[in-house]
C-alpha positions as protocol buffer text, in pm:
chain_id: "A"
residue {
  index: 1
  type: UNK
  ca { x: -1189 y: -1433 z: -613 }
}
residue {
  index: 2
  type: UNK
  ca { x: -1015 y: -1277 z: -350 }
}
residue {
  index: 3
  type: UNK
  ca { x: -639 y: -1355 z: -308 }
}
residue {
  index: 4
  type: UNK
  ca { x: -550 y: -1204 z: -24 }
}
residue {
  index: 5
  type: UNK
  ca { x: -661 y: -949 z: 254 }
}
residue {
  index: 6
  type: UNK
  ca { x: -413 y: -724 z: 502 }
}
residue {
  index: 7
  type: UNK
  ca { x: -485 y: -449 z: 752 }
}
residue {
  index: 8
  type: UNK
  ca { x: -264 y: -237 z: 960 }
}
residue {
  index: 9
  type: UNK
  ca { x: -285 y: 2 z: 1213 }
}
residue {
  index: 10
  type: UNK
  ca { x: 0 y: 276 z: 1273 }
}
residue {
  index: 11
  type: UNK
  ca { x: 83 y: 514 z: 1524 }
}
residue {
  index: 12
  type: UNK
  ca { x: 121 y: 890 z: 1370 }
}
residue {
  index: 13
  type: UNK
  ca { x: 282 y: 1012 z: 1673 }
}
residue {
  index: 14
  type: UNK
  ca { x: 543 y: 710 z: 1613 }
}
residue {
  index: 15
  type: UNK
  ca { x: 617 y: 777 z: 1257 }
}
residue {
  index: 16
  type: UNK
  ca { x: 663 y: 1146 z: 1364 }
}
residue {
  index: 17
  type: UNK
  ca { x: 937 y: 1074 z: 1592 }
}
residue {
  index: 18
  type: UNK
  ca { x: 1074 y: 849 z: 1359 }
}
residue {
  index: 19
  type: UNK
  ca { x: 1091 y: 1111 z: 1087 }
}
residue {
  index: 20
  type: UNK
  ca { x: 1243 y: 1344 z: 1382 }
}
residue {
  index: 21
  type: UNK
  ca { x: 1505 y: 1116 z: 1442 }
}
residue {
  index: 22
  type: UNK
  ca { x: 1608 y: 926 z: 1138 }
}
residue {
  index: 23
  type: UNK
  ca { x: 1466 y: 1199 z: 865 }
}
residue {
  index: 24
  type: UNK
  ca { x: 1585 y: 1117 z: 479 }
}
residue {
  index: 25
  type: UNK
  ca { x: 1711 y: 787 z: 622 }
}
residue {
  index: 26
  type: UNK
  ca { x: 1402 y: 653 z: 681 }
}
residue {
  index: 27
  type: UNK
  ca { x: 1225 y: 823 z: 425 }
}
residue {
  index: 28
  type: UNK
  ca { x: 1438 y: 703 z: 150 }
}
residue {
  index: 29
  type: UNK
  ca { x: 1458 y: 336 z: 246 }
}
residue {
  index: 30
  type: UNK
  ca { x: 1076 y: 310 z: 289 }
}
residue {
  index: 31
  type: UNK
  ca { x: 915 y: 546 z: 79 }
}
residue {
  index: 32
  type: UNK
  ca { x: 916 y: 635 z: -291 }
}
residue {
  index: 33
  type: UNK
  ca { x: 974 y: 952 z: -462 }
}
residue {
  index: 34
  type: UNK
  ca { x: 616 y: 998 z: -541 }
}
residue {
  index: 35
  type: UNK
  ca { x: 525 y: 920 z: -191 }
}
residue {
  index: 36
  type: UNK
  ca { x: 742 y: 1165 z: -22 }
}
residue {
  index: 37
  type: UNK
  ca { x: 622 y: 1417 z: -283 }
}
residue {
  index: 38
  type: UNK
  ca { x: 301 y: 1367 z: -177 }
}
residue {
  index: 39
  type: UNK
  ca { x: 357 y: 1368 z: 223 }
}
residue {
  index: 40
  type: UNK
  ca { x: 584 y: 1686 z: 186 }
}
residue {
  index: 41
  type: UNK
  ca { x: 346 y: 1911 z: 63 }
}
residue {
  index: 42
  type: UNK
  ca { x: 49 y: 1797 z: 311 }
}
residue {
  index: 43
  type: UNK
  ca { x: -56 y: 1968 z: 603 }
}
residue {
  index: 44
  type: UNK
  ca { x: -11 y: 1645 z: 808 }
}
residue {
  index: 45
  type: UNK
  ca { x: 316 y: 1485 z: 702 }
}
residue {
  index: 46
  type: UNK
  ca { x: 346 y: 1274 z: 966 }
}
residue {
  index: 47
  type: UNK
  ca { x: 36 y: 1158 z: 903 }
}
residue {
  index: 48
  type: UNK
  ca { x: 31 y: 1085 z: 549 }
}
residue {
  index: 49
  type: UNK
  ca { x: 346 y: 862 z: 608 }
}
residue {
  index: 50
  type: UNK
  ca { x: 174 y: 698 z: 872 }
}
residue {
  index: 51
  type: UNK
  ca { x: -80 y: 582 z: 615 }
}
residue {
  index: 52
  type: UNK
  ca { x: 118 y: 508 z: 348 }
}
residue {
  index: 53
  type: UNK
  ca { x: 327 y: 281 z: 620 }
}
residue {
  index: 54
  type: UNK
  ca { x: -16 y: 96 z: 726 }
}
residue {
  index: 55
  type: UNK
  ca { x: -91 y: 77 z: 354 }
}
residue {
  index: 56
  type: UNK
  ca { x: 228 y: -124 z: 281 }
}
residue {
  index: 57
  type: UNK
  ca { x: 230 y: -350 z: 603 }
}
residue {
  index: 58
  type: UNK
  ca { x: -142 y: -446 z: 500 }
}
residue {
  index: 59
  type: UNK
  ca { x: -21 y: -482 z: 92 }
}
residue {
  index: 60
  type: UNK
  ca { x: 280 y: -722 z: 266 }
}
residue {
  index: 61
  type: UNK
  ca { x: -34 y: -907 z: 464 }
}
residue {
  index: 62
  type: UNK
  ca { x: -258 y: -953 z: 168 }
}
residue {
  index: 63
  type: UNK
  ca { x: 47 y: -1080 z: -65 }
}
residue {
  index: 64
  type: UNK
  ca { x: 68 y: -1373 z: 222 }
}
residue {
  index: 65
  type: UNK
  ca { x: 436 y: -1248 z: 336 }
}
residue {
  index: 66
  type: UNK
  ca { x: 442 y: -943 z: 584 }
}
residue {
  index: 67
  type: UNK
  ca { x: 754 y: -808 z: 534 }
}
residue {
  index: 68
  type: UNK
  ca { x: 1009 y: -1077 z: 472 }
}
residue {
  index: 69
  type: UNK
  ca { x: 1117 y: -1323 z: 247 }
}
residue {
  index: 70
  type: UNK
  ca { x: 1296 y: -1040 z: 15 }
}
residue {
  index: 71
  type: UNK
  ca { x: 1006 y: -794 z: 7 }
}
residue {
  index: 72
  type: UNK
  ca { x: 1131 y: -413 z: -38 }
}
residue {
  index: 73
  type: UNK
  ca { x: 928 y: -140 z: 164 }
}
residue {
  index: 74
  type: UNK
  ca { x: 962 y: 50 z: -195 }
}
residue {
  index: 75
  type: UNK
  ca { x: 824 y: -295 z: -332 }
}
residue {
  index: 76
  type: UNK
  ca { x: 474 y: -128 z: -266 }
}
residue {
  index: 77
  type: UNK
  ca { x: 366 y: 225 z: -351 }
}
residue {
  index: 78
  type: UNK
  ca { x: 70 y: 427 z: -327 }
}
residue {
  index: 79
  type: UNK
  ca { x: -19 y: 683 z: -529 }
}
residue {
  index: 80
  type: UNK
  ca { x: -362 y: 887 z: -593 }
}
residue {
  index: 81
  type: UNK
  ca { x: -592 y: 885 z: -899 }
}
residue {
  index: 82
  type: UNK
  ca { x: -743 y: 1215 z: -959 }
}
residue {
  index: 83
  type: UNK
  ca { x: -1018 y: 1196 z: -763 }
}
residue {
  index: 84
  type: UNK
  ca { x: -772 y: 1119 z: -457 }
}
residue {
  index: 85
  type: UNK
  ca { x: -851 y: 793 z: -449 }
}
residue {
  index: 86
  type: UNK
  ca { x: -555 y: 552 z: -344 }
}
residue {
  index: 87
  type: UNK
  ca { x: -420 y: 314 z: -548 }
}
residue {
  index: 88
  type: UNK
  ca { x: -137 y: 27 z: -492 }
}
residue {
  index: 89
  type: UNK
  ca { x: 143 y: -58 z: -755 }
}
residue {
  index: 90
  type: UNK
  ca { x: 344 y: -341 z: -697 }
}
residue {
  index: 91
  type: UNK
  ca { x: 736 y: -388 z: -773 }
}
residue {
  index: 92
  type: UNK
  ca { x: 1055 y: -610 z: -788 }
}
residue {
  index: 93
  type: UNK
  ca { x: 981 y: -902 z: -535 }
}
residue {
  index: 94
  type: UNK
  ca { x: 608 y: -813 z: -473 }
}
residue {
  index: 95
  type: UNK
  ca { x: 502 y: -833 z: -841 }
}
residue {
  index: 96
  type: UNK
  ca { x: 682 y: -1147 z: -876 }
}
residue {
  index: 97
  type: UNK
  ca { x: 495 y: -1276 z: -512 }
}
residue {
  index: 98
  type: UNK
  ca { x: 168 y: -1117 z: -662 }
}
residue {
  index: 99
  type: UNK
  ca { x: 208 y: -1313 z: -1013 }
}
residue {
  index: 100
  type: UNK
  ca { x: 269 y: -1622 z: -815 }
}
residue {
  index: 101
  type: UNK
  ca { x: -37 y: -1614 z: -648 }
}
residue {
  index: 102
  type: UNK
  ca { x: -265 y: -1512 z: -916 }
}
residue {
  index: 103
  type: UNK
  ca { x: -442 y: -1816 z: -1103 }
}
residue {
  index: 104
  type: UNK
  ca { x: -410 y: -1897 z: -1455 }
}
residue {
  index: 105
  type: UNK
  ca { x: -640 y: -1682 z: -1680 }
}
residue {
  index: 106
  type: UNK
  ca { x: -676 y: -1384 z: -1427 }
}
residue {
  index: 107
  type: UNK
  ca { x: -557 y: -1081 z: -1340 }
}
residue {
  index: 108
  type: UNK
  ca { x: -466 y: -903 z: -976 }
}
residue {
  index: 109
  type: UNK
  ca { x: -653 y: -622 z: -894 }
}
residue {
  index: 110
  type: UNK
  ca { x: -507 y: -460 z: -557 }
}
residue {
  index: 111
  type: UNK
  ca { x: -784 y: -267 z: -375 }
}
residue {
  index: 112
  type: UNK
  ca { x: -640 y: -25 z: -87 }
}
residue {
  index: 113
  type: UNK
  ca { x: -814 y: 238 z: 151 }
}
residue {
  index: 114
  type: UNK
  ca { x: -658 y: 463 z: 400 }
}
residue {
  index: 115
  type: UNK
  ca { x: -796 y: 649 z: 703 }
}
residue {
  index: 116
  type: UNK
  ca { x: -669 y: 830 z: 991 }
}
residue {
  index: 117
  type: UNK
  ca { x: -800 y: 960 z: 1296 }
}
residue {
  index: 118
  type: UNK
  ca { x: -500 y: 1103 z: 1520 }
}
residue {
  index: 119
  type: UNK
  ca { x: -321 y: 936 z: 1686 }
}
residue {
  index: 120
  type: UNK
  ca { x: -379 y: 658 z: 1470 }
}
residue {
  index: 121
  type: UNK
  ca { x: -344 y: 580 z: 1056 }
}
residue {
  index: 122
  type: UNK
  ca { x: -511 y: 286 z: 906 }
}
residue {
  index: 123
  type: UNK
  ca { x: -481 y: 75 z: 605 }
}
residue {
  index: 124
  type: UNK
  ca { x: -700 y: -226 z: 448 }
}
residue {
  index: 125
  type: UNK
  ca { x: -591 y: -372 z: 130 }
}
residue {
  index: 126
  type: UNK
  ca { x: -788 y: -650 z: -60 }
}
residue {
  index: 127
  type: UNK
  ca { x: -627 y: -835 z: -340 }
}
residue {
  index: 128
  type: UNK
  ca { x: -911 y: -974 z: -593 }
}
residue {
  index: 129
  type: UNK
  ca { x: -848 y: -1186 z: -875 }
}
residue {
  index: 130
  type: UNK
  ca { x: -1031 y: -1092 z: -1172 }
}
residue {
  index: 131
  type: UNK
  ca { x: -1097 y: -1333 z: -1503 }
}
residue {
  index: 132
  type: UNK
  ca { x: -910 y: -1219 z: -1811 }
}
residue {
  index: 133
  type: UNK
  ca { x: -1162 y: -1050 z: -2063 }
}
residue {
  index: 134
  type: UNK
  ca { x: -1199 y: -1208 z: -2404 }
}
residue {
  index: 135
  type: UNK
  ca { x: -1296 y: -1037 z: -2703 }
}
residue {
  index: 136
  type: UNK
  ca { x: -1611 y: -1207 z: -2715 }
}
residue {
  index: 137
  type: UNK
  ca { x: -1655 y: -1219 z: -2331 }
}
residue {
  index: 138
  type: UNK
  ca { x: -1860 y: -896 z: -2157 }
}
residue {
  index: 139
  type: UNK
  ca { x: -1689 y: -753 z: -1868 }
}
residue {
  index: 140
  type: UNK
  ca { x: -1763 y: -910 z: -1542 }
}
residue {
  index: 141
  type: UNK
  ca { x: -2055 y: -761 z: -1356 }
}
residue {
  index: 142
  type: UNK
  ca { x: -1994 y: -626 z: -1037 }
}
residue {
  index: 143
  type: UNK
  ca { x: -2233 y: -590 z: -705 }
}
residue {
  index: 144
  type: UNK
  ca { x: -2461 y: -863 z: -802 }
}
């Protein structure tokens, strides 16, 4: 079952200007060390940050809060699997909120997708609740 959906569109030039103006103060307030390492080694530094900014905004919307109620930018972190697929991890208040919205007997799975086409970066986040598997139960069928 779907627990939440969020999307955000970020202007890469706006993020670039913010990086130029505030530098490390902005990066350290919004992005985890892992996110910063990823962005700083990319050719399109601002675009990489903009996609992660959009993902955090989208995740906060999927959690049903937006960026309020105690959620911190760093409570939501984007990393990548070896295949390049982005994944979202939550901690702190965002993790608590996710636990509150997940029905008993279920586990939450956060799906995230990122894209950009200068000057825009976009993210979609879908939070899905999957029934917990028991030793006797087969895994749920997907796509049918």
